[in-house]
Coordinates of C-alpha atoms in Angstrom, one line a residue:
X1 CA -53.3 10.1 43.9
X2 CA -54.7 6.4 44.6
X3 CA -51.4 3.3 45.5
X4 CA -50.7 1.9 41.3
X5 CA -49.6 -1.2 44.5
X6 CA -53.1 -1.8 45.4
X7 CA -55.3 -3.0 42.9
X8 CA -58.0 -0.9 42.1
X9 CA -61.0 -1.5 39.8
X10 CA -63.3 1.1 40.2
X11 CA -66.8 -0.4 38.1
X12 CA -68.5 3.2 37.7
X13 CA -71.9 3.1 37.0
X14 CA -75.3 4.9 36.0
X15 CA -78.0 5.9 33.8
X16 CA -77.4 6.1 29.7
X17 CA -75.9 9.5 28.9
X18 CA -74.4 10.4 32.0
X19 CA -70.9 10.5 31.7
X20 CA -70.6 6.7 32.6
X21 CA -67.7 6.0 29.6
X22 CA -66.4 9.6 29.6
X23 CA -64.8 9.3 33.0
X24 CA -64.0 6.2 33.1
X25 CA -61.1 7.5 29.7
X26 CA -60.6 10.9 32.0
X27 CA -59.9 8.5 35.1
X28 CA -57.7 5.8 33.4
X29 CA -55.9 9.1 32.0
X30 CA -54.7 10.1 35.2
X31 CA -52.6 6.9 36.4
X32 CA -49.3 6.4 34.4
X33 CA -50.3 3.1 34.0
X34 CA -54.1 3.1 34.2
X35 CA -57.0 1.5 31.6
X36 CA -60.7 1.9 30.5
X37 CA -63.3 -0.5 29.8
X38 CA -66.4 0.1 28.4
X39 CA -68.1 -2.7 28.3
X40 CA -71.1 -1.2 26.1
X41 CA -68.4 -1.3 23.3
X42 CA -67.4 -5.8 24.7
X43 CA -71.6 -6.4 24.2
X44 CA -71.5 -4.2 20.3
X45 CA -68.3 -6.7 19.7
X46 CA -70.3 -10.2 20.6
X47 CA -73.6 -9.2 18.6
X48 CA -75.1 -12.8 17.5
X49 CA -75.7 -13.7 21.4
X50 CA -77.8 -10.7 22.3
X51 CA -81.3 -12.3 23.1
X52 CA -82.7 -8.6 22.8
X53 CA -81.9 -9.5 19.0
X54 CA -82.9 -12.8 18.5
X55 CA -86.6 -12.1 18.9
X56 CA -87.5 -14.3 21.2
X57 CA -91.4 -15.0 21.4
X58 CA -91.4 -16.3 25.2
X59 CA -90.1 -13.7 27.8
X60 CA -89.3 -16.5 30.6
X61 CA -87.5 -18.3 28.0
X62 CA -85.5 -15.1 26.9
X63 CA -84.5 -13.9 30.1
X64 CA -82.6 -17.1 31.1
X65 CA -81.3 -16.8 27.7
X66 CA -80.6 -13.3 28.5
X67 CA -79.0 -13.6 32.0
X68 CA -76.5 -16.5 30.6
X69 CA -75.2 -13.6 28.3
X70 CA -74.5 -11.3 30.6
X71 CA -72.9 -13.4 33.1
X72 CA -71.0 -14.3 29.5
X73 CA -70.3 -11.1 29.1
X74 CA -69.4 -9.2 32.6
X75 CA -67.4 -12.6 33.5
X76 CA -65.3 -11.6 30.1
X77 CA -64.8 -8.1 31.3
X78 CA -63.2 -9.4 34.4
X79 CA -61.3 -11.9 33.0
X80 CA -60.1 -8.7 30.2
X81 CA -59.9 -6.3 34.1
X82 CA -57.7 -9.2 36.6
X83 CA -55.3 -9.4 32.9
X84 CA -54.3 -5.2 33.4
X85 CA -54.5 -5.8 36.3
X86 CA -52.0 -8.2 37.0
X87 CA -49.1 -6.3 35.2
X88 CA -50.2 -3.1 36.9
X89 CA -52.7 -1.2 35.7
X90 CA -55.5 1.4 37.4
X91 CA -58.5 -0.4 35.7
X92 CA -61.8 1.7 35.6
X93 CA -64.7 -0.4 33.6
X94 CA -68.4 1.4 33.2
X95 CA -71.4 -0.2 32.7
X96 CA -74.8 0.4 33.6
X97 CA -75.9 -1.6 36.0
X98 CA -79.6 -1.5 36.9
X99 CA -79.6 -5.3 39.0
X100 CA -77.7 -6.3 41.7
X101 CA -77.1 -9.5 41.2
X102 CA -75.0 -8.5 38.1
X103 CA -72.7 -6.2 40.8
X104 CA -72.9 -9.3 43.3
X105 CA -70.7 -11.2 40.2
X106 CA -68.5 -7.8 39.5
X107 CA -67.2 -8.3 43.5
X108 CA -67.4 -11.9 43.4
X109 CA -65.3 -12.4 40.5
X110 CA -62.7 -9.1 42.0
X111 CA -62.6 -9.6 45.1
X112 CA -58.8 -10.0 45.9
X113 CA -58.2 -6.7 44.5
X114 CA -59.8 -2.8 46.2
X115 CA -62.7 -2.9 43.7
X116 CA -65.3 0.7 44.5
X117 CA -67.8 0.3 43.0
X118 CA -69.0 4.6 41.7
X119 CA -72.9 5.1 40.7
X120 CA -72.9 8.8 38.9
X121 CA -76.3 10.0 39.5
X122 CA -78.3 13.3 38.4
X123 CA -82.0 14.8 38.5
X124 CA -85.2 13.2 36.5
X125 CA -84.9 16.0 34.4
X126 CA -81.3 16.6 34.0
X127 CA -80.8 12.8 32.8
X128 CA -84.4 13.8 30.9
X129 CA -82.6 16.2 28.8
X130 CA -79.4 14.4 28.8
X131 CA -81.1 11.8 26.9
X132 CA -83.5 14.1 24.4
X133 CA -79.7 15.4 23.9
X134 CA -77.9 11.8 23.3
X135 CA -81.1 10.4 20.7
X136 CA -81.2 13.8 18.7
X137 CA -77.0 13.8 18.4
X138 CA -77.4 9.8 16.7
X139 CA -80.1 11.4 14.6
X140 CA -83.0 9.8 16.0
X141 CA -85.4 10.1 12.7
X142 CA -88.8 9.3 14.2
X143 CA -89.2 9.8 18.1
X144 CA -90.0 6.7 20.4
X145 CA -91.2 7.4 23.7
X146 CA -91.1 4.1 24.7
X147 CA -87.1 3.6 24.2
X148 CA -86.9 6.9 26.0
X149 CA -89.3 5.5 28.7
X150 CA -87.7 2.5 28.8
X151 CA -84.2 4.3 29.3
X152 CA -85.9 5.9 32.0
X153 CA -87.5 3.3 33.8
X154 CA -83.6 1.2 33.8
X155 CA -82.4 4.6 35.6
X156 CA -84.5 4.7 37.9
X157 CA -83.2 0.8 39.2
X158 CA -80.5 2.4 39.4
X159 CA -80.8 5.4 41.3
X160 CA -82.5 2.6 43.4
X161 CA -79.9 -0.2 43.9
X162 CA -79.6 -1.0 47.6
X163 CA -77.7 2.5 49.4
X164 CA -74.6 0.3 50.7
X165 CA -71.0 -0.5 48.9
X166 CA -71.3 2.2 45.9
X167 CA -70.2 5.8 46.2
X168 CA -72.5 8.4 44.8
X169 CA -71.8 11.3 43.0
X170 CA -73.6 13.7 41.7
X171 CA -72.6 15.2 38.5
X172 CA -75.1 17.7 37.4
X173 CA -73.1 20.9 36.5
X174 CA -69.3 19.4 36.5
X175 CA -68.0 18.5 33.8
X176 CA -66.2 15.3 33.3
X177 CA -62.1 16.2 34.3
X178 CA -63.7 17.2 37.6
X179 CA -66.1 14.5 37.5
X180 CA -63.2 12.1 37.3
X181 CA -61.2 14.0 40.1
X182 CA -63.9 13.8 42.9
X183 CA -64.5 10.4 42.1
X184 CA -60.6 9.8 43.1
X185 CA -60.8 12.4 45.8
X186 CA -63.7 10.0 47.3
X187 CA -61.9 6.7 46.3
X188 CA -58.6 7.9 48.3
X189 CA -60.9 8.7 51.1
X190 CA -63.0 5.8 51.5
X191 CA -59.6 3.3 50.6
X192 CA -57.7 5.5 54.0
X193 CA -60.2 5.6 55.9
X194 CA -60.4 1.3 55.7

């Protein structure tokens, strides 16, 4: 198990439906003082600031607003993580990040701690199936192929992040508990090899 004094922050990244939040919760529970922060929950809590909901007509204006929104959201997440770390917790953040600047922001704000970026990966067909299952669970009455294409576009962007500074974990055919165990083992190997 990772030394509790090591000030660890784990960022679990991956596309929709790969099990980021569940893996984060399982990992956090494996520590005496562990906490899981789900960025999607924080985004849902702050509803009115999402430019996607404001209906901007000009794409450039929207992107400026969206970047400001994401900077604010991830700053809040980092501040929460730091508060828990200062109280002796291992912090596990689950987030879907497809742009490198957001990861760089996490690294910069959390540079004084042991920061690990974990990328959960699935083959394309397995990812597509999980997404279809998730849509069915949400009881979406009308299948929207544009929504699926948008999610798969993000998945492609996530899978094409620069191949440095993260631990990739292929989660196909693994339970959440196995994924969590694999992540902890990989972090321990990485931490002790540094």
